Amino acid sequence: MATDLGVARDAAPEHTVAPDPAALQRILDGKYAEVRDLVRRNLVEHADLLGEVDDLDREAYRDRVLEIVQQVASTGQTGFGFPEEHGGGGDIGASIAAFETLAFGDLSVLVKVGVQFGLFGGAVLQLGTQRHHAAYLPGIIDGTILGSFAMTESGHGSNVQALATTATYDVGTDEFVVETPHDAARKDYIGNAARHGELAVVFAQLHIGGESQGVHAFIVPIRVRDEAGELVPAPGVRIEDCGHKMGLQGVDNGRLWFDGVRIPRENLLDRFATVSPAGVYSSEIESPGRRFFTTIGTLVQGRVSVGGAGINAAKVAMVLAVRYAERRRQFEATGEQEELLLDYGQHQRRLLPLLASTYALHVAQEDLAAELHAVFSGEKTDERSRRALESHAAGLKAVGTWHATRTIQECREACGGAGYLSASRFAALKADTDVFTTFEGDNHVLLQLVAKGLLTDYAGDFQDADQFEMVKLVAGIALDEIVKRTRAHQLLDRVRDLLPSGAEDEDEAGLLDTDYQLAMLRYREEQVISSAARRLKRGVDSGMNPGAVFSQVQPHVIAAARAHMDRVVQEAFVARVAGLADGPEKRALGLLVDLNALRMIEADRAWFMESGRMSAARSKAVRREVDALCRRIRPIARPLVDAFGVPEEVLGAPDLLGPVVVAGEPAAAGDEPGHHTQGETAEHVAEQVAEPA
């Protein structure tokens, strides 16, 4: 029997009812609907920026972005995640919801907000103590103290432990001396550095008495005001503009060098470690490795925010492409009148699986934000919850930003030449989100972090271990223990139990059983994790260098992480839809649940067939079922994208969307009555989602 999500999967489309976009939006907006609506109103107020960008030079664009950031800060939109006693809202979940929704508009504004309030402000909040909070947070929250987050170096990006910038304690003056020892140690790609930032949270190797204590964070002034009141580089600080970028021209990315810059001892952000006036270093966390990972782990909010922003940028692309496909006609396929693009099976195949994925990722992102809120608000204090959050955030940031890149490109192509115009927003969406896949951690490196967490279940606690030590730890486990600790053999039986037998049309039977879909995804995940662990062990047992072993097995390790994230996202989607009240909205989302599951199984059909989990005939049946689901979702594609709540004012794209057709008025050319146009109301979209039989 199919798991009951309220979807009458066998009912005919002619006995269906359309979902209400407003009701779907309430489901998507969730508990932070008011926060999201505040951001939408602010986006509408500043929507003119989207039309001004091409006419502004770079410096004017940057200053306009700063002006908007400071204006929205005055509404409280950017302060939700900070403590109430310093002028914030005291709700981290609300801050994530606000940031994600901001991605509907100009993405330079989004990233500027992320740098100022998420990275710079977040570092002061999470790594500093009360004296830092009192001194800096009020100004950070209202946008009067502008700062940068200076972690990345030209020679060391994702490998933060190997940063080369130094901060050496001078016991004679009670100061730290910050130094860039060579050009590869310059801080690079630093937002707010090239033009506006006055302070920076600088990550550097702490040296005391000739001994390194590892990477710590310091507040360093990078600009001061001269006699005329103009901001100039602080003594010993050299600043260089990174220059023209692929996108995000409104963000002033720069490079920083430090030449003997002296800062007070109190400028060490000392939540996890302190230095006394006499130069005595102390920390409650004895292990240097654990201390480092604890420090970096507090900054996980950045990854959560970037992943959510990517998903929401993909929503904008989906709205544009689906609405265009519902008004643009091409070729006479079934009669004298040219067909709407979205009535073509291939166009449905291009867009609707991506729409299902966007919904699934939205739900998974909402769960992740709730997890972040629980950990950082103190609702969950155990170490396991924090580590699970870090792994979950890394994985969802990777899959969410890759989804954005793929979706925006596919939607641009689906809009033809009209999508290539700057006014259609795809140029900015593509250019501005492209970097999402590499900042806050390169996606492949992040998936290695996910895999490391998965392998922890085999090898115990190696949070402090690097990837090569991880190889040795996995190699120390007996092969039969690895097999025993995975559930692949149990899940194989589960998949077999769910397969239909003796039924008519047996190849198709059971494909829409949610239990079957999840069992297939879980089986693949467990099998790939087990396979990666066995490969790591065999490599070391054969005498290979652990580094060489990891290099060879790395693709399998990353594949394990991706399989894990596919399952996590789908389980979240299933659980959310199952908990909804019966009605057309639940039935519509149930169709997306099926489509998202089967498109993942279809995408990896070769693996399932190689593993003996799918016959060639059943593989073809999966493909046919995806086609059928696309046909069933096609009539409700418009309300599904309208439910994202992207304000009309920020969509622009007149050549894509055309004039709005109002019910009862003559339709525009190409929007003849009887077809699903953007002007239709719910009453005109008849029989969309199957009612329960």
XYZ file of C-alpha atoms in Angstrom:
693
model
C 0.000 0.000 0.000
C 1.202 3.521 -0.766
C 1.987 5.704 2.196
C -0.973 8.066 2.633
C 0.035 11.648 1.927
C -3.514 12.538 0.988
C -2.775 12.016 -2.707
C -5.305 10.035 -4.694
C -2.685 8.933 -7.158
C -4.977 6.906 -9.389
C -7.719 9.496 -9.870
C -8.137 11.059 -13.295
C -7.012 14.662 -13.832
C -10.485 15.676 -15.006
C -11.808 15.227 -11.452
C -9.403 17.631 -9.792
C -9.303 20.977 -7.989
C -6.581 23.634 -8.039
C -4.608 24.500 -4.898
C -4.898 28.042 -3.539
C -1.590 29.920 -3.975
C -2.229 31.959 -0.822
C -2.783 28.789 1.200
C 0.388 27.258 -0.246
C 2.316 30.433 0.603
C 1.150 30.202 4.216
C 2.518 26.661 4.325
C 5.861 27.756 2.873
C 6.201 30.912 4.989
C 5.524 28.929 8.161
C 5.948 30.490 11.594
C 7.928 33.440 10.252
C 5.313 34.688 7.779
C 5.332 38.176 9.331
C 9.109 38.370 9.087
C 9.048 37.310 5.444
C 6.309 39.855 4.694
C 8.393 42.628 6.286
C 11.259 41.733 3.947
C 8.900 41.625 0.963
C 7.668 45.142 1.780
C 11.244 46.387 2.039
C 12.086 44.737 -1.277
C 9.185 46.510 -2.953
C 10.240 49.841 -1.456
C 13.730 49.494 -2.943
C 12.807 47.624 -6.136
C 13.970 50.560 -8.256
C 17.568 49.460 -7.632
C 17.029 46.503 -9.965
C 16.360 48.892 -12.842
C 19.158 51.305 -11.925
C 22.038 48.850 -11.760
C 23.030 48.960 -15.429
C 23.183 52.764 -15.346
C 25.314 53.073 -12.201
C 29.091 52.953 -12.172
C 30.639 50.521 -9.714
C 31.293 52.953 -6.886
C 27.827 54.497 -7.170
C 26.296 51.017 -7.141
C 28.259 50.111 -4.016
C 27.178 53.269 -2.240
C 23.543 52.732 -3.252
C 23.688 49.192 -1.862
C 25.116 50.480 1.418
C 22.361 53.091 1.609
C 19.681 50.402 1.200
C 21.355 48.096 3.723
C 21.365 50.849 6.328
C 17.755 51.739 5.534
C 16.500 48.178 5.945
C 18.532 47.911 9.148
C 16.364 50.706 10.560
C 13.266 48.488 10.096
C 14.712 45.746 12.318
C 14.939 43.313 9.416
C 18.659 42.667 9.836
C 18.765 42.501 13.622
C 16.516 39.546 14.394
C 19.381 37.233 15.337
C 21.081 39.521 17.867
C 20.327 39.746 21.610
C 17.455 42.002 22.607
C 19.581 43.812 25.201
C 21.751 45.188 22.393
C 18.900 46.184 20.083
C 18.265 42.893 18.313
C 15.271 40.597 18.074
C 16.624 37.587 19.945
C 15.382 35.088 17.342
C 17.952 33.326 15.158
C 15.268 31.476 13.207
C 13.703 34.805 12.247
C 17.073 36.094 11.046
C 17.436 33.133 8.685
C 13.907 33.611 7.327
C 14.592 37.301 6.719
C 17.900 36.656 4.961
C 16.491 33.937 2.704
C 13.595 36.132 1.615
C 15.966 38.980 0.826
C 17.309 36.778 -1.999
C 14.193 37.654 -4.039
C 15.735 41.070 -4.695
C 19.126 42.505 -5.605
C 21.726 39.988 -4.490
C 24.427 42.569 -3.807
C 22.152 43.882 -1.057
C 21.740 40.316 0.195
C 25.499 39.654 0.328
C 26.244 43.058 1.881
C 23.716 42.221 4.599
C 25.343 38.803 5.023
C 28.813 40.298 5.417
C 27.799 43.048 7.840
C 25.280 41.272 10.055
C 25.933 37.587 9.475
C 29.708 37.272 9.150
C 31.132 40.341 10.892
C 28.335 40.743 13.422
C 27.962 37.014 13.875
C 31.669 36.599 14.637
C 31.571 39.333 17.289
C 28.436 37.773 18.780
C 29.555 34.143 18.753
C 33.297 34.505 19.411
C 33.305 37.589 21.626
C 32.304 38.063 25.252
C 30.042 40.582 26.963
C 32.484 43.479 26.731
C 32.722 43.014 22.958
C 28.943 42.753 22.682
C 28.379 45.964 24.621
C 31.043 47.868 22.687
C 30.191 46.778 19.151
C 26.807 45.092 18.711
C 24.534 48.172 18.947
C 26.493 49.889 16.167
C 26.730 46.724 14.097
C 22.964 46.169 14.356
C 22.015 49.696 13.263
C 24.640 49.723 10.504
C 26.775 52.553 11.871
C 29.768 50.306 12.628
C 30.671 48.679 9.325
C 32.948 45.688 9.327
C 34.496 42.811 7.432
C 35.080 39.125 8.045
C 38.726 38.503 7.170
C 39.302 34.760 7.135
C 40.151 33.658 3.584
C 43.729 34.094 2.362
C 45.024 33.880 -1.178
C 47.075 30.810 -0.260
C 44.543 29.205 2.062
C 40.826 29.189 1.369
C 38.969 26.265 2.868
C 42.012 25.113 4.873
C 41.454 27.577 7.718
C 43.776 25.786 10.155
C 46.705 26.587 7.866
C 46.130 30.364 7.682
C 49.448 32.229 7.692
C 48.528 35.657 9.113
C 50.006 36.009 12.604
C 49.014 37.883 15.765
C 51.976 37.915 18.165
C 51.493 39.010 21.759
C 53.870 41.748 22.955
C 53.929 41.450 26.745
C 55.759 44.752 27.060
C 52.946 46.814 25.523
C 49.986 44.506 26.249
C 49.217 44.399 22.525
C 48.950 41.937 19.675
C 50.999 42.645 16.573
C 49.183 41.538 13.410
C 51.401 40.659 10.470
C 51.008 39.418 6.891
C 54.236 37.381 6.521
C 54.086 36.981 2.742
C 51.819 37.798 -0.187
C 49.995 34.464 -0.153
C 48.848 35.338 3.380
C 46.956 38.456 2.292
C 43.286 38.382 3.186
C 41.392 38.013 -0.088
C 37.829 38.440 -1.413
C 36.863 40.253 1.804
C 33.434 41.918 1.606
C 33.142 45.494 2.919
C 36.935 45.830 2.744
C 37.489 47.779 -0.471
C 35.338 50.801 0.364
C 33.141 50.827 3.464
C 34.538 48.716 6.290
C 36.121 50.331 9.352
C 36.798 47.186 11.394
C 37.563 43.593 10.519
C 37.363 40.342 12.418
C 40.745 38.928 11.400
C 41.566 35.240 11.777
C 45.255 34.722 12.543
C 47.695 32.304 14.153
C 48.115 33.393 17.786
C 51.786 33.395 18.819
C 52.883 33.814 22.449
C 56.500 33.478 23.532
C 57.486 31.834 20.273
C 54.724 29.193 20.528
C 51.655 28.988 18.287
C 48.258 28.473 19.895
C 46.408 28.035 16.600
C 43.884 30.199 14.763
C 42.014 32.850 16.771
C 39.888 35.869 15.861
C 40.769 39.510 16.533
C 39.029 42.839 15.997
C 41.369 44.973 13.887
C 40.700 48.561 12.714
C 41.292 48.738 8.967
C 40.253 52.390 8.445
C 40.427 55.561 10.490
C 39.238 59.102 9.822
C 41.804 61.698 8.797
C 41.766 65.365 9.784
C 39.160 66.088 7.114
C 36.914 63.347 8.451
C 37.512 61.046 5.484
C 38.041 57.322 5.947
C 41.588 56.241 5.095
C 43.482 52.980 5.669
C 44.643 52.565 9.251
C 48.405 52.734 9.928
C 50.065 49.516 8.811
C 47.018 48.375 6.781
C 47.163 48.142 3.016
C 43.880 47.780 1.131
C 43.351 46.835 -2.489
C 40.145 46.449 -4.456
C 39.620 42.943 -5.866
C 38.422 44.582 -9.078
C 35.616 43.697 -11.441
C 33.940 40.371 -10.644
C 31.574 38.049 -12.491
C 28.741 39.426 -10.378
C 27.873 41.145 -7.103
C 29.360 44.420 -8.329
C 27.565 46.213 -5.499
C 29.727 44.458 -2.891
C 33.131 46.032 -2.234
C 35.388 42.996 -2.039
C 38.979 43.822 -1.187
C 42.358 42.495 -0.108
C 44.062 43.302 3.185
C 47.707 43.273 4.250
C 48.904 43.971 7.800
C 52.359 45.363 8.497
C 52.976 45.357 12.246
C 49.450 46.534 13.100
C 49.127 46.862 16.890
C 45.831 46.205 18.635
C 44.948 46.072 22.363
C 44.922 42.680 24.077
C 41.176 43.156 24.628
C 40.638 42.929 20.867
C 41.067 39.157 21.030
C 37.578 37.638 20.726
C 38.038 35.482 23.777
C 34.950 33.355 24.274
C 37.003 30.160 24.010
C 40.504 31.305 24.995
C 42.122 34.210 26.855
C 45.546 35.755 27.180
C 46.525 37.406 30.466
C 48.550 40.644 30.643
C 51.556 38.486 31.535
C 51.093 36.475 28.344
C 49.593 33.355 29.873
C 47.295 31.538 27.475
C 44.302 29.651 28.886
C 41.262 27.848 27.532
C 38.626 25.548 28.957
C 39.013 23.448 25.796
C 42.317 21.616 26.208
C 42.586 20.043 22.761
C 43.819 22.555 20.137
C 41.961 20.681 17.424
C 38.700 20.644 19.321
C 39.166 24.308 20.207
C 39.533 25.161 16.526
C 36.495 23.147 15.445
C 34.440 24.665 18.265
C 35.429 28.142 17.133
C 34.599 27.477 13.494
C 31.428 25.617 14.428
C 29.941 28.745 15.996
C 29.989 30.356 12.528
C 27.708 27.753 10.960
C 24.920 30.311 10.539
C 26.700 31.632 7.449
C 26.386 28.300 5.679
C 22.749 27.964 6.655
C 22.070 31.448 5.300
C 23.877 30.966 1.985
C 22.098 27.691 1.258
C 18.723 29.282 1.934
C 19.558 32.281 -0.229
C 20.455 30.006 -3.135
C 17.160 28.140 -2.868
C 15.204 31.403 -2.829
C 17.093 32.783 -5.822
C 16.098 29.596 -7.647
C 12.464 30.400 -6.827
C 12.740 33.697 -8.721
C 14.031 31.834 -11.773
C 11.212 29.277 -11.496
C 8.561 32.011 -11.350
C 9.946 33.677 -14.459
C 10.308 30.480 -16.482
C 6.932 28.951 -15.584
C 5.002 32.149 -16.155
C 6.737 32.688 -19.489
C 5.998 29.109 -20.513
C 2.303 29.679 -19.766
C 2.013 32.621 -22.174
C 4.603 31.965 -24.911
C 3.453 29.920 -27.891
C 5.616 28.032 -30.366
C 4.657 25.789 -33.326
C 1.293 24.252 -34.215
C 1.644 20.872 -32.564
C -1.987 19.814 -32.114
C -3.997 22.183 -34.306
C -4.073 25.536 -36.017
C -3.111 27.437 -32.865
C 0.502 27.374 -31.693
C 1.103 25.472 -28.467
C 2.020 26.976 -25.108
C 5.568 26.047 -24.167
C 4.512 24.397 -20.930
C 2.206 22.042 -22.840
C 5.233 20.390 -24.448
C 6.435 17.296 -22.622
C 10.105 18.251 -22.868
C 9.449 21.698 -21.414
C 7.624 20.075 -18.525
C 10.570 17.719 -18.087
C 12.974 20.654 -17.958
C 11.119 22.738 -15.395
C 8.782 20.693 -13.235
C 11.296 18.302 -11.615
C 13.293 21.415 -10.679
C 10.127 22.883 -9.191
C 9.640 19.749 -7.098
C 13.258 19.952 -5.925
C 12.839 23.616 -5.008
C 9.889 22.760 -2.774
C 11.739 19.844 -1.194
C 14.824 21.957 -0.508
C 12.691 24.742 0.950
C 11.235 22.322 3.484
C 14.647 20.839 4.342
C 16.073 24.353 4.732
C 13.230 25.296 7.081
C 14.009 22.244 9.226
C 17.705 23.171 9.243
C 16.919 26.725 10.347
C 14.828 25.323 13.207
C 17.756 23.069 14.138
C 20.106 26.072 14.126
C 17.727 28.046 16.328
C 17.435 25.168 18.811
C 21.208 24.784 19.163
C 22.121 28.479 19.318
C 19.238 29.478 21.577
C 20.252 26.845 24.112
C 17.243 24.567 23.595
C 19.711 21.830 22.620
C 23.047 21.847 24.417
C 24.498 18.407 23.697
C 27.576 18.035 21.538
C 25.932 15.541 19.213
C 23.228 18.050 18.223
C 25.849 20.668 17.451
C 27.871 18.296 15.297
C 24.758 17.121 13.493
C 23.903 20.758 12.790
C 27.349 21.443 11.324
C 27.105 18.411 9.050
C 23.536 19.164 8.010
C 24.392 22.802 7.279
C 27.406 21.844 5.168
C 25.434 19.335 3.128
C 22.378 21.484 2.522
C 24.498 24.494 1.610
C 26.186 22.368 -1.053
C 23.063 20.832 -2.581
C 21.048 24.042 -2.249
C 23.565 26.243 -4.052
C 24.220 23.645 -6.760
C 20.465 23.474 -7.248
C 20.359 27.257 -7.653
C 23.080 27.223 -10.311
C 21.400 24.441 -12.283
C 17.883 25.828 -11.949
C 18.755 29.379 -12.944
C 20.609 28.150 -16.034
C 17.811 25.796 -17.114
C 15.176 28.467 -16.569
C 17.209 30.994 -18.556
C 17.459 28.597 -21.490
C 13.755 27.813 -21.226
C 13.023 31.513 -21.737
C 15.015 31.757 -24.960
C 16.240 35.150 -26.113
C 13.863 36.989 -23.787
C 15.672 35.383 -20.859
C 18.981 36.744 -22.085
C 17.949 40.367 -21.613
C 19.260 42.028 -18.482
C 15.749 43.239 -17.674
C 14.699 39.620 -17.301
C 16.932 39.266 -14.211
C 18.613 36.054 -15.328
C 21.898 37.822 -16.042
C 22.089 39.040 -12.443
C 20.750 35.789 -10.992
C 23.367 33.749 -12.839
C 26.294 36.057 -12.158
C 25.453 36.860 -8.552
C 24.686 33.327 -7.343
C 27.554 31.591 -9.109
C 29.910 32.306 -6.207
C 27.462 30.732 -3.733
C 28.897 27.322 -4.632
C 32.327 28.301 -3.340
C 31.944 30.863 -0.582
C 31.217 29.726 2.951
C 33.134 26.639 1.849
C 33.684 24.976 -1.519
C 30.811 22.535 -1.997
C 33.015 19.503 -2.552
C 34.984 20.259 0.603
C 31.717 20.650 2.512
C 30.511 17.264 1.298
C 33.739 15.767 2.622
C 32.774 17.206 6.001
C 29.376 15.508 5.675
C 31.008 12.213 4.784
C 33.378 12.561 7.714
C 30.362 12.805 9.984
C 28.790 9.743 8.387
C 31.974 7.737 8.834
C 32.081 8.778 12.487
C 29.362 6.209 13.011
C 31.941 3.587 12.051
C 35.095 4.988 13.574
C 34.000 6.705 16.757
C 34.957 10.253 17.609
C 37.456 11.816 15.250
C 36.198 15.387 15.236
C 39.798 16.535 15.691
C 41.188 14.282 12.973
C 42.053 15.463 9.502
C 41.017 13.472 6.455
C 44.161 11.323 6.491
C 43.759 10.384 10.150
C 40.175 9.542 9.277
C 41.462 7.016 6.729
C 43.586 5.331 9.394
C 40.709 5.187 11.857
C 38.356 3.587 9.348
C 41.104 1.146 8.420
C 41.252 -0.039 12.018
C 37.764 -1.544 11.865
C 37.134 -5.099 10.765
C 35.285 -5.434 7.463
C 32.527 -7.517 9.008
C 32.034 -4.783 11.618
C 31.642 -2.177 8.858
C 28.983 -4.315 7.180
C 27.281 -4.937 10.512
C 27.141 -1.249 11.375
C 25.477 -0.271 8.120
C 21.831 -0.979 7.498
C 22.256 -1.830 3.834
C 21.526 -5.523 4.321
C 18.409 -4.718 6.351
C 17.247 -2.154 3.838
C 17.727 -4.641 1.019
C 15.118 -6.838 2.647
C 12.898 -3.782 3.124
C 13.086 -2.911 -0.568
C 12.256 -6.498 -1.476
C 9.271 -6.487 0.874
C 7.906 -3.347 -0.754
C 8.218 -4.617 -4.307
C 4.865 -5.753 -5.718
C 4.495 -9.325 -6.909
C 1.904 -10.831 -9.165
C 0.243 -7.474 -9.789
C -0.976 -6.346 -13.178
C 1.503 -3.936 -14.822
C 4.067 -5.065 -12.269
C 6.859 -2.865 -13.622
C 4.905 0.288 -12.758
C 3.316 -1.013 -9.556
C 4.605 0.402 -6.294
C 6.562 3.291 -7.793
C 4.279 5.801 -6.093
C 4.603 4.119 -2.714
C 6.430 6.629 -0.526
C 7.844 3.818 1.620
C 9.334 2.224 -1.492
C 10.810 5.530 -2.664
C 12.453 6.231 0.689
C 13.674 2.664 1.052
C 15.451 2.929 -2.300
C 17.137 6.200 -1.287
C 18.105 4.827 2.129
C 19.497 1.638 0.606
C 21.639 3.606 -1.855
C 22.940 5.846 0.944
C 23.917 2.984 3.246
C 25.454 0.951 0.429
C 27.591 3.846 -0.832
C 28.752 4.755 2.700
C 29.692 1.134 3.370
C 31.475 0.892 0.034
C 33.512 4.042 0.722
C 34.534 2.738 4.161
C 35.600 -0.638 2.728
C 37.646 1.066 0.017
C 39.417 3.230 2.604
C 40.216 0.166 4.687
C 41.454 -1.941 1.771
C 43.758 0.858 0.627
C 45.508 1.170 3.974
C 45.581 -2.602 4.530
C 47.424 -2.935 1.220
C 50.162 -0.596 2.476
C 49.211 2.560 0.586
C 49.890 5.973 2.064
C 46.705 7.269 3.778
C 46.824 10.459 1.742
C 46.974 8.500 -1.510
C 44.131 6.278 -0.303
C 41.939 9.265 0.449
C 42.703 10.814 -2.930
C 41.649 7.627 -4.717
C 38.496 7.110 -2.662
C 37.502 10.785 -2.510
C 34.885 10.533 -5.307
C 33.197 7.671 -3.427
C 33.299 9.672 -0.182
C 31.588 12.619 -1.877
C 29.063 10.314 -3.550
C 28.170 8.966 -0.116
C 27.535 12.478 1.163
C 25.340 13.358 -1.817
C 23.313 10.180 -1.415
C 22.879 11.038 2.252
C 21.625 14.539 1.459
C 19.163 13.241 -1.146
C 17.620 11.024 1.511
C 17.610 13.731 4.196
C 15.891 16.254 1.928
C 13.260 13.780 0.723
C 12.469 12.545 4.237
C 11.941 16.130 5.380
C 9.598 16.775 2.447
C 7.614 13.606 3.075
C 7.228 14.368 6.772
C 6.071 17.935 6.169
C 3.441 17.012 3.591
C 2.193 14.077 5.647
C 1.490 16.470 8.518
C -0.737 18.814 6.495
C -4.513 18.868 6.652
C -6.257 17.141 3.761
C -7.111 19.379 0.830
C -5.965 20.438 -2.622
C -2.748 21.960 -1.241
C -1.696 18.696 0.372
C -2.564 16.767 -2.770
C -0.566 19.170 -4.931
C 2.460 18.855 -2.678
C 2.030 15.081 -2.652
C 2.544 15.071 -6.409
C 5.761 17.042 -5.917
C 6.879 14.526 -3.282
C 6.484 11.711 -5.819
C 8.185 13.655 -8.591
C 11.159 14.620 -6.448
C 11.705 11.044 -5.288
C 11.401 9.477 -8.725
C 13.541 12.093 -10.448
C 16.383 11.218 -8.001
C 15.936 7.497 -8.595
C 15.779 8.105 -12.343
C 18.935 10.237 -12.262
C 20.860 7.347 -10.667
C 19.200 4.482 -12.543
C 22.568 3.150 -13.638
C 23.667 2.668 -10.014
C 20.419 0.968 -9.020
C 20.654 -1.351 -12.030
C 24.340 -2.135 -11.383
C 23.432 -2.908 -7.770
C 20.649 -5.252 -8.788
C 17.937 -3.076 -7.278
C 16.203 -2.232 -10.543
C 15.482 -4.134 -13.729
C 15.683 -2.540 -17.150
C 11.910 -2.770 -17.442
C 11.376 -1.072 -14.094
C 13.909 1.610 -15.018
C 11.800 2.426 -18.057
C 8.722 2.457 -15.844
C 10.351 5.060 -13.596
C 10.972 7.256 -16.615
C 7.350 6.890 -17.753
C 6.069 7.739 -14.271
C 8.155 10.919 -14.163
C 6.617 11.929 -17.487
C 3.138 11.218 -16.151
C 3.732 13.227 -12.988
C 4.951 16.169 -15.038
C 1.726 16.062 -17.064
C -0.341 16.023 -13.876
C 1.574 18.892 -12.315
C 1.589 21.018 -15.458
C -1.937 22.548 -14.930
C -1.047 23.661 -11.390
C 2.460 24.939 -12.130
C 1.296 28.555 -11.952
C -0.244 28.415 -8.462
C 2.792 26.439 -7.298
C 5.194 29.216 -8.308
C 2.836 31.994 -7.212
C 2.991 30.435 -3.744
C 6.647 31.478 -3.453
C 5.396 35.009 -2.838
C 8.003 36.777 -4.967
C 6.763 40.395 -5.168
C 5.691 41.421 -8.649
C 7.722 44.616 -8.357
C 11.033 42.732 -8.118
C 10.333 40.347 -10.986
C 10.591 42.962 -13.731
C 11.068 40.983 -16.958
C 8.418 42.671 -19.149
C 9.407 40.609 -22.182
C 8.938 37.411 -20.205
C 5.818 38.173 -18.250
C 4.050 40.609 -20.553
C 0.972 42.582 -19.559
C -1.088 41.180 -16.738
C -4.349 39.688 -17.988
C -7.245 40.550 -15.716
C -10.192 38.172 -15.526
C -13.115 39.549 -17.540
C -10.937 41.738 -19.777
C -9.703 40.910 -23.293
C -6.650 38.669 -23.253
C -3.356 39.761 -24.703
C -2.059 38.141 -27.865
C -0.982 34.614 -27.104
C -3.176 34.451 -23.998
C -6.424 33.306 -25.572
C -9.181 32.064 -23.283
C -9.138 28.358 -22.670
C -5.433 28.181 -21.868
C -3.657 28.632 -18.541
C -2.490 32.249 -18.635
C -0.960 34.388 -15.948
C -4.239 36.308 -15.605
C -6.328 33.328 -14.608
C -7.822 33.087 -11.164
C -8.157 29.838 -9.260
C -11.714 29.459 -10.590
C -10.430 29.377 -14.173
C -7.882 26.646 -13.484
C -10.236 23.687 -13.392
C -9.543 20.234 -12.059
C -5.838 20.202 -11.345
C -5.023 17.787 -8.537
C -6.753 14.473 -8.030
C -9.360 14.375 -5.283
C -9.325 11.332 -3.005
C -11.085 8.412 -4.648
